[in-house]
Short mmCIF file of C-alpha atoms in Angstrom, two decimals:
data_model
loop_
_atom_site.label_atom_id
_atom_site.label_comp_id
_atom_site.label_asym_id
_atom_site.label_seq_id
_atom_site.Cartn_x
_atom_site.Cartn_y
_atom_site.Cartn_z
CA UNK A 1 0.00 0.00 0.00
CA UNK A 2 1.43 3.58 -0.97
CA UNK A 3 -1.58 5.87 0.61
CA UNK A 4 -0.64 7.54 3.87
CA UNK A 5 -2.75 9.55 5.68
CA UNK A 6 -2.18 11.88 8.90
CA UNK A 7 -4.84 11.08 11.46
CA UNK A 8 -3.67 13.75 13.31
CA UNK A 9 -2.51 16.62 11.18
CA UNK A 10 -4.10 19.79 12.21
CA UNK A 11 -7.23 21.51 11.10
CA UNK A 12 -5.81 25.27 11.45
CA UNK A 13 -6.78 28.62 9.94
CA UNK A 14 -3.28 28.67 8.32
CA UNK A 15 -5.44 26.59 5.18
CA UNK A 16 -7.17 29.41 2.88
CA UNK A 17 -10.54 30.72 3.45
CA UNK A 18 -11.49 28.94 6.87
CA UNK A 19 -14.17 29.90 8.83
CA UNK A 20 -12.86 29.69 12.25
CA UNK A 21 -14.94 30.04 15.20
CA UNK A 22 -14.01 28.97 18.17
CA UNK A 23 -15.95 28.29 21.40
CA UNK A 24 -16.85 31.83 23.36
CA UNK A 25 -18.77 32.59 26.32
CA UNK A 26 -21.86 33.69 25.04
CA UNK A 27 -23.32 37.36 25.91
CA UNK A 28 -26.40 36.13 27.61
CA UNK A 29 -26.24 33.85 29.93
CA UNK A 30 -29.02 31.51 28.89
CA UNK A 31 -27.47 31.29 25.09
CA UNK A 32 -24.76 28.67 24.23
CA UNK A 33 -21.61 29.45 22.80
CA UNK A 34 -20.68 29.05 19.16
CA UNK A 35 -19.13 25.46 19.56
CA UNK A 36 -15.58 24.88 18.09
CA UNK A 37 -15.91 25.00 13.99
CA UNK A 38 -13.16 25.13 11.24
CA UNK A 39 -14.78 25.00 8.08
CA UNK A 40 -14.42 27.41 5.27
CA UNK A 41 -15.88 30.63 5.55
CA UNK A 42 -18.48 29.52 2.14
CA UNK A 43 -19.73 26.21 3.93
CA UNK A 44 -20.39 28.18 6.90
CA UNK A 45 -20.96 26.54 10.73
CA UNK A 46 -23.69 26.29 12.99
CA UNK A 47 -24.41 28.89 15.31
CA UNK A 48 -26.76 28.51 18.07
CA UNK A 49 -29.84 30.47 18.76
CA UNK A 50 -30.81 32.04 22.22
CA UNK A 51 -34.27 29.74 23.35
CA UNK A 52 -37.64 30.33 22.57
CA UNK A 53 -39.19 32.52 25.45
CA UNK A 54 -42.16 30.88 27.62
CA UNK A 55 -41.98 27.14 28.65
CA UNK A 56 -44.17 25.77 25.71
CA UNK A 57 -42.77 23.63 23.10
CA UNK A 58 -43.07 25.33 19.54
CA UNK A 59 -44.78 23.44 16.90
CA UNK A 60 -42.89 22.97 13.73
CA UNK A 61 -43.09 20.44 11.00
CA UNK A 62 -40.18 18.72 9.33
CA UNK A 63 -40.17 17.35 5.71
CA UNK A 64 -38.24 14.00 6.63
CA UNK A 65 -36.40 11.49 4.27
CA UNK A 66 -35.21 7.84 5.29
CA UNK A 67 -33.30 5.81 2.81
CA UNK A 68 -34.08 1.41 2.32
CA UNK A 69 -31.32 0.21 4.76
CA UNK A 70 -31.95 -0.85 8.42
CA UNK A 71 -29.67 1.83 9.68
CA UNK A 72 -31.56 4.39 7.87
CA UNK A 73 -34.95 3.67 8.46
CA UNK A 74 -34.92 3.16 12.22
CA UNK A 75 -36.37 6.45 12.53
CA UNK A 76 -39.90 4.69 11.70
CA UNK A 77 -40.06 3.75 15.53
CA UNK A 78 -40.20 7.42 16.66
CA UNK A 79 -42.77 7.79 14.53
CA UNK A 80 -44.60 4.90 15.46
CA UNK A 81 -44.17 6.07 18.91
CA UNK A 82 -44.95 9.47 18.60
CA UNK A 83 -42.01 10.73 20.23
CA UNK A 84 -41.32 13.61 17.27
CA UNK A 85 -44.83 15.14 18.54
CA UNK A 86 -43.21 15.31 21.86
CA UNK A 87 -40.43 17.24 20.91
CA UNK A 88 -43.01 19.87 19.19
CA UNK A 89 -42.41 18.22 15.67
CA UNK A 90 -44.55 16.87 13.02
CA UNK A 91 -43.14 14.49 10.25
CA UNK A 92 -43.99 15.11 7.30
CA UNK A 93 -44.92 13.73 4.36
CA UNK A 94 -47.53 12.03 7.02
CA UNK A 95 -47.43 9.73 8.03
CA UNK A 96 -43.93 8.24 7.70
CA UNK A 97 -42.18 10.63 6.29
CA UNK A 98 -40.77 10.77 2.43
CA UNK A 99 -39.13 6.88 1.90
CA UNK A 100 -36.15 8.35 -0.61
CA UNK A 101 -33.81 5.72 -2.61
CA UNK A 102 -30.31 5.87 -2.60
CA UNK A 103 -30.55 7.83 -6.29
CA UNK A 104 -32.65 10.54 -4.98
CA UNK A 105 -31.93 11.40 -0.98
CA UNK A 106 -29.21 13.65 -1.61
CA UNK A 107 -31.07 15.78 -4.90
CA UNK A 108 -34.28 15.77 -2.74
CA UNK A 109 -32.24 17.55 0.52
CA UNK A 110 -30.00 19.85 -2.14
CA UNK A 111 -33.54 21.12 -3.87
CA UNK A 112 -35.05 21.61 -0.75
CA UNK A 113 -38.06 19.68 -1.43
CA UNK A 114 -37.00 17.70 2.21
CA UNK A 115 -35.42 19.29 4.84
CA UNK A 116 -33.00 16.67 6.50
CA UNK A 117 -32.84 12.92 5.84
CA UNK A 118 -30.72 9.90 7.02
CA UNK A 119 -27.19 9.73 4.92
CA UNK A 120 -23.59 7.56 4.72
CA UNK A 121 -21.29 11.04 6.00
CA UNK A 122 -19.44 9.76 3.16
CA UNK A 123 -21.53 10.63 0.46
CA UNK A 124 -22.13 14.00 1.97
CA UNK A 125 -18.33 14.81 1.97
CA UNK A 126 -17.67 13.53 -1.51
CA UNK A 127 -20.51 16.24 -2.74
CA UNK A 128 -18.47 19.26 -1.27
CA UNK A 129 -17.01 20.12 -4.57
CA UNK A 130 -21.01 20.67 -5.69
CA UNK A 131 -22.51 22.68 -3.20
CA UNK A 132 -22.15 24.16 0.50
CA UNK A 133 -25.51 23.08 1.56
CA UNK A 134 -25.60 19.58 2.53
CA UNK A 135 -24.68 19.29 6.47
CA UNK A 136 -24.55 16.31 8.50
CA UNK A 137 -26.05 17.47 11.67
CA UNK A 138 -26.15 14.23 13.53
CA UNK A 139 -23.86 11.03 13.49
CA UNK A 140 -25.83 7.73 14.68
CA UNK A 141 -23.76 4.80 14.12
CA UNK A 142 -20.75 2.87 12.74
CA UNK A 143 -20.50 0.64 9.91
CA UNK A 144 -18.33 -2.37 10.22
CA UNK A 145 -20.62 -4.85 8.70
CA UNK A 146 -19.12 -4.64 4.33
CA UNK A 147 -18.02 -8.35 3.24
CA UNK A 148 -17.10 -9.90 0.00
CA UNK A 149 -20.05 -12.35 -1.14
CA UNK A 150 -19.40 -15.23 -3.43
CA UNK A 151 -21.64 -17.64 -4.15
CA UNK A 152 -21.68 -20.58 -2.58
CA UNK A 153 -21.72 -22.75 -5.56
CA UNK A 154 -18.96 -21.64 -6.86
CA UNK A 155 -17.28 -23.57 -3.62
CA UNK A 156 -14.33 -21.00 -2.79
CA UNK A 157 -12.19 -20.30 -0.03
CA UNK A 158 -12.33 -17.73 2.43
CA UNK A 159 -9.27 -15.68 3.69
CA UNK A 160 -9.55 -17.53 7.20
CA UNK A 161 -9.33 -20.87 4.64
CA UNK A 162 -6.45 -19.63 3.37
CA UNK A 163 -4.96 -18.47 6.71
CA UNK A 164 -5.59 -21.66 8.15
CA UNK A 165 -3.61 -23.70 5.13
CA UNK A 166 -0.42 -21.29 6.39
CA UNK A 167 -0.47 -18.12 4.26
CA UNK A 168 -0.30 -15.03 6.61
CA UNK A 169 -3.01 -12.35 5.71
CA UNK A 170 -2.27 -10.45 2.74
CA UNK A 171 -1.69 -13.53 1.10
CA UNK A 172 -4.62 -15.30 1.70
CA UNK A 173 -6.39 -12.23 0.79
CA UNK A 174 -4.53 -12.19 -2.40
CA UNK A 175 -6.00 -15.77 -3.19
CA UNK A 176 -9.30 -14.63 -1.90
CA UNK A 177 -10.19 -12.32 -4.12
CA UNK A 178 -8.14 -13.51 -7.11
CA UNK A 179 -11.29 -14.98 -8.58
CA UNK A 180 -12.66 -11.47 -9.04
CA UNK A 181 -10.41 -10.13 -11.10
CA UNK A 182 -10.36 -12.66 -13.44
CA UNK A 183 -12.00 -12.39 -17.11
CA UNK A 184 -16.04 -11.37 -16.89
CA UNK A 185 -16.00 -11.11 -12.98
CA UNK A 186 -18.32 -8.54 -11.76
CA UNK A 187 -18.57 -7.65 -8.55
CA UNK A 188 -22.29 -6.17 -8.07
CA UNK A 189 -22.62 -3.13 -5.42
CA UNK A 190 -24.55 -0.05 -5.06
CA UNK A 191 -23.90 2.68 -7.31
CA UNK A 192 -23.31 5.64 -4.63
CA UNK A 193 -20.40 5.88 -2.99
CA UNK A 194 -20.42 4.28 0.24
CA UNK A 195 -18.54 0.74 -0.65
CA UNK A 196 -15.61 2.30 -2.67
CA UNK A 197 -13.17 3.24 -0.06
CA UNK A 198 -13.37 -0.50 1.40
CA UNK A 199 -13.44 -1.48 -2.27
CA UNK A 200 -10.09 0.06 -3.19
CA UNK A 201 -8.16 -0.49 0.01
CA UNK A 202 -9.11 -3.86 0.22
CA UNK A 203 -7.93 -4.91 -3.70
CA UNK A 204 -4.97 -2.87 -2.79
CA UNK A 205 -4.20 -4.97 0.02
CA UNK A 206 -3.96 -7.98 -1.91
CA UNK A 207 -2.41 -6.30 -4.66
CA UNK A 208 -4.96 -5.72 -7.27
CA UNK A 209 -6.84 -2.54 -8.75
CA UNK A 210 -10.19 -2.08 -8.31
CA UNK A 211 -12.64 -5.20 -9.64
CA UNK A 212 -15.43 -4.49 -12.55
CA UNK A 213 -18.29 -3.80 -10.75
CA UNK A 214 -21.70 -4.14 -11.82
CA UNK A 215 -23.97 -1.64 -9.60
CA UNK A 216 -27.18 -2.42 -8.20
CA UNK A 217 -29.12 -1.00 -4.80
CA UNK A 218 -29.43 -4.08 -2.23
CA UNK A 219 -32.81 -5.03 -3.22
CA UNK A 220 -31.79 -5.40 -6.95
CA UNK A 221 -28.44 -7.16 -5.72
CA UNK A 222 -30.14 -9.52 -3.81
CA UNK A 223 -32.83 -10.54 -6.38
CA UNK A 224 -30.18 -11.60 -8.97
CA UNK A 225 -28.20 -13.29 -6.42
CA UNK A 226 -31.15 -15.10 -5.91
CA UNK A 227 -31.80 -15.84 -9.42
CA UNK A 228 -28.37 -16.71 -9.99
CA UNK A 229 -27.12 -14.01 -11.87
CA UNK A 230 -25.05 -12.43 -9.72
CA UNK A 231 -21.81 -14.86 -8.30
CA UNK A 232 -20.33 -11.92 -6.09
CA UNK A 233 -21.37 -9.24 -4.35
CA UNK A 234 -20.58 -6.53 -1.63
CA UNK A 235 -24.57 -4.61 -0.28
CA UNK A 236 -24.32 -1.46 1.68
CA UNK A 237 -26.56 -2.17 4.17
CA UNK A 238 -25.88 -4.01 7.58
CA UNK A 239 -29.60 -5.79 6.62
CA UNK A 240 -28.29 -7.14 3.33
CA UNK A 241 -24.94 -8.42 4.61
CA UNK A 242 -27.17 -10.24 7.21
CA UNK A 243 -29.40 -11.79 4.64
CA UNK A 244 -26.37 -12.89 2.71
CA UNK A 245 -25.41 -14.95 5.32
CA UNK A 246 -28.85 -16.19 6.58
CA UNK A 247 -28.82 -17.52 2.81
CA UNK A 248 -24.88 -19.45 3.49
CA UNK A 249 -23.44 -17.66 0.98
CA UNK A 250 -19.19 -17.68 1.32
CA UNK A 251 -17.96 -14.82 2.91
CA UNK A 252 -14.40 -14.46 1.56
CA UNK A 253 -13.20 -11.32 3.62
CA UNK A 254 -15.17 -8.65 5.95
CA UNK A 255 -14.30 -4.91 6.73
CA UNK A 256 -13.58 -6.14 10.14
CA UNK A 257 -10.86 -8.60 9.16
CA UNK A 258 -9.31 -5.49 7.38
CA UNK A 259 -9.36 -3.38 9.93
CA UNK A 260 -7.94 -5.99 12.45
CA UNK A 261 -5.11 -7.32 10.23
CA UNK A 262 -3.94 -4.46 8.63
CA UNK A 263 -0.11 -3.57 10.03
CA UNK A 264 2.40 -0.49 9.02
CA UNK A 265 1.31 1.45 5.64
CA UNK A 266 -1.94 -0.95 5.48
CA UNK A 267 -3.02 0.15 9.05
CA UNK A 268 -2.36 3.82 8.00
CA UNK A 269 -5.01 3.66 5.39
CA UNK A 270 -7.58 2.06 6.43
CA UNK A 271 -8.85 5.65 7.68
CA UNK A 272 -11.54 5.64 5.20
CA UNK A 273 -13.08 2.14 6.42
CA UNK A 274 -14.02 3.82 9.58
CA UNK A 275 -17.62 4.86 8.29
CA UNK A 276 -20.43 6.46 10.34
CA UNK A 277 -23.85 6.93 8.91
CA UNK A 278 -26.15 9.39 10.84
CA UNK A 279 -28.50 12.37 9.39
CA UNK A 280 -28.20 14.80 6.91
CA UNK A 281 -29.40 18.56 6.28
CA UNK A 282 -30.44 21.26 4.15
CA UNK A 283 -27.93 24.21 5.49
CA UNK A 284 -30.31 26.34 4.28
CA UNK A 285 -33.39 24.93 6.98
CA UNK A 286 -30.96 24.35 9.90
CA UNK A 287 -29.65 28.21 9.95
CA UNK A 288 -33.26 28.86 10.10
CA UNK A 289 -34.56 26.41 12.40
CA UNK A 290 -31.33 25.96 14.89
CA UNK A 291 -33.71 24.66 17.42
CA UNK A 292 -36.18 22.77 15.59
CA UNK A 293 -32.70 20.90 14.23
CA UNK A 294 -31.69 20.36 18.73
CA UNK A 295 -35.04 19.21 19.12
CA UNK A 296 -35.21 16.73 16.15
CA UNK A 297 -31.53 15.44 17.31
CA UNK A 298 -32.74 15.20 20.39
CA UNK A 299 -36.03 12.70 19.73
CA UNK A 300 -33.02 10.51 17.25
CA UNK A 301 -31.20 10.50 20.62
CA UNK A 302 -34.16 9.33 22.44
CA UNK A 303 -34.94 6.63 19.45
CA UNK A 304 -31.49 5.17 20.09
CA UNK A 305 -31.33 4.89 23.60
CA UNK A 306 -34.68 3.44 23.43
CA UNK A 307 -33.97 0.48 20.58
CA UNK A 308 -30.54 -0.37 22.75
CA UNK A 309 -32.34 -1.57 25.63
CA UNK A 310 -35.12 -3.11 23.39
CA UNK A 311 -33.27 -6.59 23.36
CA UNK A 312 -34.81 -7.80 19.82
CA UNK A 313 -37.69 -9.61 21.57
CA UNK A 314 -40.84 -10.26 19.66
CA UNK A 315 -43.39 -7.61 20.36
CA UNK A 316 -40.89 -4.73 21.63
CA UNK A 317 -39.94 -1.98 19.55
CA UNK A 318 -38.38 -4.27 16.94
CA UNK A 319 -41.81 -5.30 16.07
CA UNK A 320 -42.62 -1.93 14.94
CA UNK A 321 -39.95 -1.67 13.01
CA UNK A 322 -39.15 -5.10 11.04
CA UNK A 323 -42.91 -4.58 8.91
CA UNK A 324 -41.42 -0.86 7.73
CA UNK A 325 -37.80 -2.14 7.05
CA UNK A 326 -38.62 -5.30 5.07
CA UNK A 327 -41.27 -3.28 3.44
CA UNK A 328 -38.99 -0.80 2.23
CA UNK A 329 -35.84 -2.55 1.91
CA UNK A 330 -37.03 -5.44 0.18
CA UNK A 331 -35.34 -7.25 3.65
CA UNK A 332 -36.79 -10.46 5.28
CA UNK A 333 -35.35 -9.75 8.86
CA UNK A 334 -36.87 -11.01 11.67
CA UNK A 335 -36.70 -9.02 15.27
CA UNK A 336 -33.41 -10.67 16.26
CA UNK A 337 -32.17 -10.48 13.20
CA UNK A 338 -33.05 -6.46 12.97
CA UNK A 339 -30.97 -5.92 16.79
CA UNK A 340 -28.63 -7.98 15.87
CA UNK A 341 -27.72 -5.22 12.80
CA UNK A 342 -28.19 -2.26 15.51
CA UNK A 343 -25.91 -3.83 17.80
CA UNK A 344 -23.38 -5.77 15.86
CA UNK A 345 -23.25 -5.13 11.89
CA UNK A 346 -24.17 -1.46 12.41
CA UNK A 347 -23.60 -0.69 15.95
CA UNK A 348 -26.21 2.42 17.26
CA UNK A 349 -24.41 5.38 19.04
CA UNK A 350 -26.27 6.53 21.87
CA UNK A 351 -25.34 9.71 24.03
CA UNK A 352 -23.17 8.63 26.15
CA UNK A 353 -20.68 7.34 23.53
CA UNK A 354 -20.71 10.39 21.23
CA UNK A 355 -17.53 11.44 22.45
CA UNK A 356 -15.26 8.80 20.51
CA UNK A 357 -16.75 11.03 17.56
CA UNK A 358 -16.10 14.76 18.56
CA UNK A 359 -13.67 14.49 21.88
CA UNK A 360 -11.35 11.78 21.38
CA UNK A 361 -8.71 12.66 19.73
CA UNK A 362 -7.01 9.36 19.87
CA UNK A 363 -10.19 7.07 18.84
CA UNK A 364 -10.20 6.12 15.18
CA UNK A 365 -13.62 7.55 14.48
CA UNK A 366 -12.82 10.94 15.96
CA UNK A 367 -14.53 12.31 12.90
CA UNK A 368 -11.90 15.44 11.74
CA UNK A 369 -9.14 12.08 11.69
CA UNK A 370 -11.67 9.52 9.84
CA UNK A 371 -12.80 12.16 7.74
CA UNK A 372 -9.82 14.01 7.02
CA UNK A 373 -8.86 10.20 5.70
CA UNK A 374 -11.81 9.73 3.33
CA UNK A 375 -11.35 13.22 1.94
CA UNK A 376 -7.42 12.22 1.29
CA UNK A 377 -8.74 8.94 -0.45
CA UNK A 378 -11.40 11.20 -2.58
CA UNK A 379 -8.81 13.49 -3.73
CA UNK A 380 -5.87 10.56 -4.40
CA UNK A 381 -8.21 8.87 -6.37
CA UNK A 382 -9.53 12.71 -8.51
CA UNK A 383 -12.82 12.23 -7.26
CA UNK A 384 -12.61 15.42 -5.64
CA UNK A 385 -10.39 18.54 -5.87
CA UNK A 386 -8.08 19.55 -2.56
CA UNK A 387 -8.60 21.84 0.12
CA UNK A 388 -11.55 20.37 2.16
CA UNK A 389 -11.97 19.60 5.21
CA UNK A 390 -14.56 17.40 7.46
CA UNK A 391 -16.11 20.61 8.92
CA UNK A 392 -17.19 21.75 5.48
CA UNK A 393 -19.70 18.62 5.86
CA UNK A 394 -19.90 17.62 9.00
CA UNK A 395 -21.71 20.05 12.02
CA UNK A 396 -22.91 17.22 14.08
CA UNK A 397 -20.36 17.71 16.41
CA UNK A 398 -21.30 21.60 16.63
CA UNK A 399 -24.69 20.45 17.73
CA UNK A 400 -23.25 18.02 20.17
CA UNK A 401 -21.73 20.87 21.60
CA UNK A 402 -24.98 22.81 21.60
CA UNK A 403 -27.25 20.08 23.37
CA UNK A 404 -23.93 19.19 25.51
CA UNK A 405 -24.36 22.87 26.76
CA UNK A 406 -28.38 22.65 27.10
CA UNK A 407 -27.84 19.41 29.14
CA UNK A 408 -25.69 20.80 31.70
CA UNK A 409 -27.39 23.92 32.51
CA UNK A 410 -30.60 22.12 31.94
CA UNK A 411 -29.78 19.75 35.26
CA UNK A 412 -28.00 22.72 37.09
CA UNK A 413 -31.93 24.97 36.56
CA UNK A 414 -33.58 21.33 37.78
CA UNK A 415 -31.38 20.65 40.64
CA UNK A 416 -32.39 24.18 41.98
CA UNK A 417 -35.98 24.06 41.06
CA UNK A 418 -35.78 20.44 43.27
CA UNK A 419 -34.32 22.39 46.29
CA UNK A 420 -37.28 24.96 46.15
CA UNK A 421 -40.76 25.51 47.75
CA UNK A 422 -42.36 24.89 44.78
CA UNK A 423 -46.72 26.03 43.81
CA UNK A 424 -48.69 23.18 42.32
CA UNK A 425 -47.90 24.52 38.51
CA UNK A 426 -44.17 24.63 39.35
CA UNK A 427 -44.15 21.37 40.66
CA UNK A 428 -45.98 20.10 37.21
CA UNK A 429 -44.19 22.02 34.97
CA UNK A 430 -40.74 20.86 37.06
CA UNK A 431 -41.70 17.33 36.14
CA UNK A 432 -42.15 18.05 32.67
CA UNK A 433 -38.68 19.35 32.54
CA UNK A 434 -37.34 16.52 34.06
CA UNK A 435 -39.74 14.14 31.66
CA UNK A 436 -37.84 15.94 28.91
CA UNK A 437 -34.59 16.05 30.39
CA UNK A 438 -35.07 12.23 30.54
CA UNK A 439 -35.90 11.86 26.57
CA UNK A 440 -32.92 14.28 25.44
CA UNK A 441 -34.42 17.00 24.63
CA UNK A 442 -32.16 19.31 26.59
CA UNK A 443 -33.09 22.42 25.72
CA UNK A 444 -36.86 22.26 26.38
CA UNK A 445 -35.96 21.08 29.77
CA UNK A 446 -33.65 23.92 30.17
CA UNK A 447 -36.47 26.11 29.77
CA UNK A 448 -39.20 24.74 31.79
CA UNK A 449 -36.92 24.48 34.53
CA UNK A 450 -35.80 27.58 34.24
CA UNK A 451 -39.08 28.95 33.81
CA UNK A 452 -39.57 27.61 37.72
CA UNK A 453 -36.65 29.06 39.07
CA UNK A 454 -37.75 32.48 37.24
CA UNK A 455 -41.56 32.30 38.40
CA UNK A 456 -39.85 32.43 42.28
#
């Protein structure tokens, strides 16, 4: 491997044109800060608004996109549940919101016809060079769950065959995959971008250029699998890799066995195979709804935290869910099956491990290093031009910030209402802060509670 990429390199105003805005105290008291942002001054950053005034939760309605992948269509359960009402919002189209493809999420957000959708951050950085609008406001999980599928007729071996017959790894990966790149292989994948970085390092790794790929969404994938017209193939979604197996076809190698067995150069580039999936934006609707877009983050939060403790067990949550998904994904999961994908193949970040995506510097999906990566990948392979950088695309962290702030002053406004001698409508709207507090919706419970300190 001859790609090297600086995890670490710094993300400085010395580069032309950034927009740097650093954390300040804010001039009110009751406002957060502008979090920590080094974009370019064109792709702008999020800046915080003070809160509404009163204690009532604004109405607003949200023009919401999922895409057909387990990981992006999980949103269906706060639906279900009603939890965006509680949180002020209403989904709209009604009553599931807009069910997007992989062709037409991104157009759909850019033209403004929806107003923030689920996304690969991937494919959102690789569309820098086309527009400043696109944000990801929100990063939800991690993608380890990409294999190489052959079918299992065609009775190969695996790179843990291979392994096991004495070849170290990048051998047995070589033999692996040779069968790929020979004469009329295809290898059938989806035709955005999300598989390409695992793709190319992978091939690299065993010392071959990229495979001829034929490219199909998941559904389409799976059907000619099915049929027999497809002998190898890599899906994008957690749901289809799951599938794959249910059905015994061979996995030759997984995204996990590259990230564990990759040593030296190899280990330096697997940067780009660290990919997060979470919820995109229209810049243009966040700057003007800053706190519809904490709220709605919020409720995702809430969603998350929820499915976690779920368990997969028939009738829970997962029930909700699995009719939607297979519906729209052309899946057959059962309710294990579906946890299994939020928990395993495409692991669910809830609050409380956010940080190993905006605070630690040293974790490998601290998103300026994972993204910094990808965006070295793009630009070594001329699929886009130099001089980005993650915070061009990326202002989840920002918002993490924001609600981060919200939360804290939030419990230090409810810890003093709980100390005080409090009338019968302080004492109710106390435990509605505390009810929201609870659900992640930080700000709202910032201002009912302060709303009972302020009343006296």
């Amino acid at each position: 491997m001859t790609k090297h990429f600086d995890y670490s390199r710094p993300l400085s105003a010395a580069i032309l044109g950034l927009c740097v805005l650093a954390p300040v105290a804010s001039a009110a008291q009751d406002q957060p800060p502008v979090p920590d942002c080094n974009a370019r001054e064109t792709y702008g950053c999020y800046v915080p608004a003070a809160p509404e005034p009163g204690t009532d939760i604004p109405e607003a309605s949200v023009n919401f996109s999922m895409r057909p992948s387990a990981d992006n269509s999980f949103y269906i359960v706060a639906i279900d549940q009603g939890w965006f009402g509680d949180a002020g919002i209403t989904i709209l189209p009604e009553p599931t919101g807009f069910q997007a493809t992989n062709d037409n999420a991104i157009p759909l957000i850019l033209n403004g016809t929806n107003d923030v959708g689920a996304m690969y951050g991937g494919s959102v950085v690789q569309a820098l060079p086309n527009n400043d609008v696109l944000k990801m406001i929100m990063l939800t999980d991690d993608f380890v769950g990409y294999s190489v599928w052959a079918d299992p007729e065609l009775g190969l071996k695996t790179v843990d065959d291979y392994m096991a017959e004495g070849q170290d790894f990048k051998e047995a990966l070589h033999s692996a995959l040779a069968p790929l790149v020979a004469e009329e292989a295809l290898l059938a994948t989806t035709p955005l971008s999300d598989t390409r970085p695992f793709i190319d390092i992978t091939f690299e790794m065993a010392g071959y250029g990229r495979p001829e790929l034929l490219l199909l969404d998941d559904p389409d994938n799976r059907v000619m699998a099915q049929s027999g017209r497809v002998q190898f193939s890599l899906p994008t979604s957690a749901s289809a890799h799951l599938e794959f197996s249910q059905d015994g076809w061979t996995n030759l190698v997984s995204q996990q066995q590259i990230i564990d067995n990759a040593e030296g150069a190899d280990k330096e580039a697997i940067g780009p195979l660290i990919q997060t999936v979470g919820v995109m934006a229209n810049r243009n609707w966040v700057e003007e709804n800053p706190n519809t877009t904490l709220r709605l983050v919020s409720v995702v939060f809430r969603t998350i935290e929820a499915i976690m403790e779920d368990g997969g067990e028939p009738g829970g949550l997962m029930s909700i869910a699995v009719p939607f998904i297979n519906a729209y994904s052309g899946m057959n999961l059962d309710e294990a099956g579906l946890y299994e994908v939020y928990t395993r193949l495409d692991p669910l970040s809830p609050w409380d491990t956010q940080g190993k995506y905006f605070e630690d510097l040293e974790d490998p999906r601290y998103y300026r290093s994972s993204y910094s990566a990808l965006i070295d990948e793009l630009v070594e392979t001329d699929v886009m031009p130099e001089g980005f950088v993650p915070d061009d695309a990326i202002w989840a962290g920002q918002i993490f910030a924001t609600l981060k702030w919200y939360r804290e002053a939030a419990l230090s406004e409810i810890e003093a209402a709980q100390q005080a001698d409090l009338s019968d409508a302080q004492a109710e709207l106390l435990s509605s802060a505390e009810q929201q507090f609870e659900w992640f919706n930080f700000l709202d419970a910032y201002r009912m509670a302060k709303g009972v300190n302020d009343a006296g």
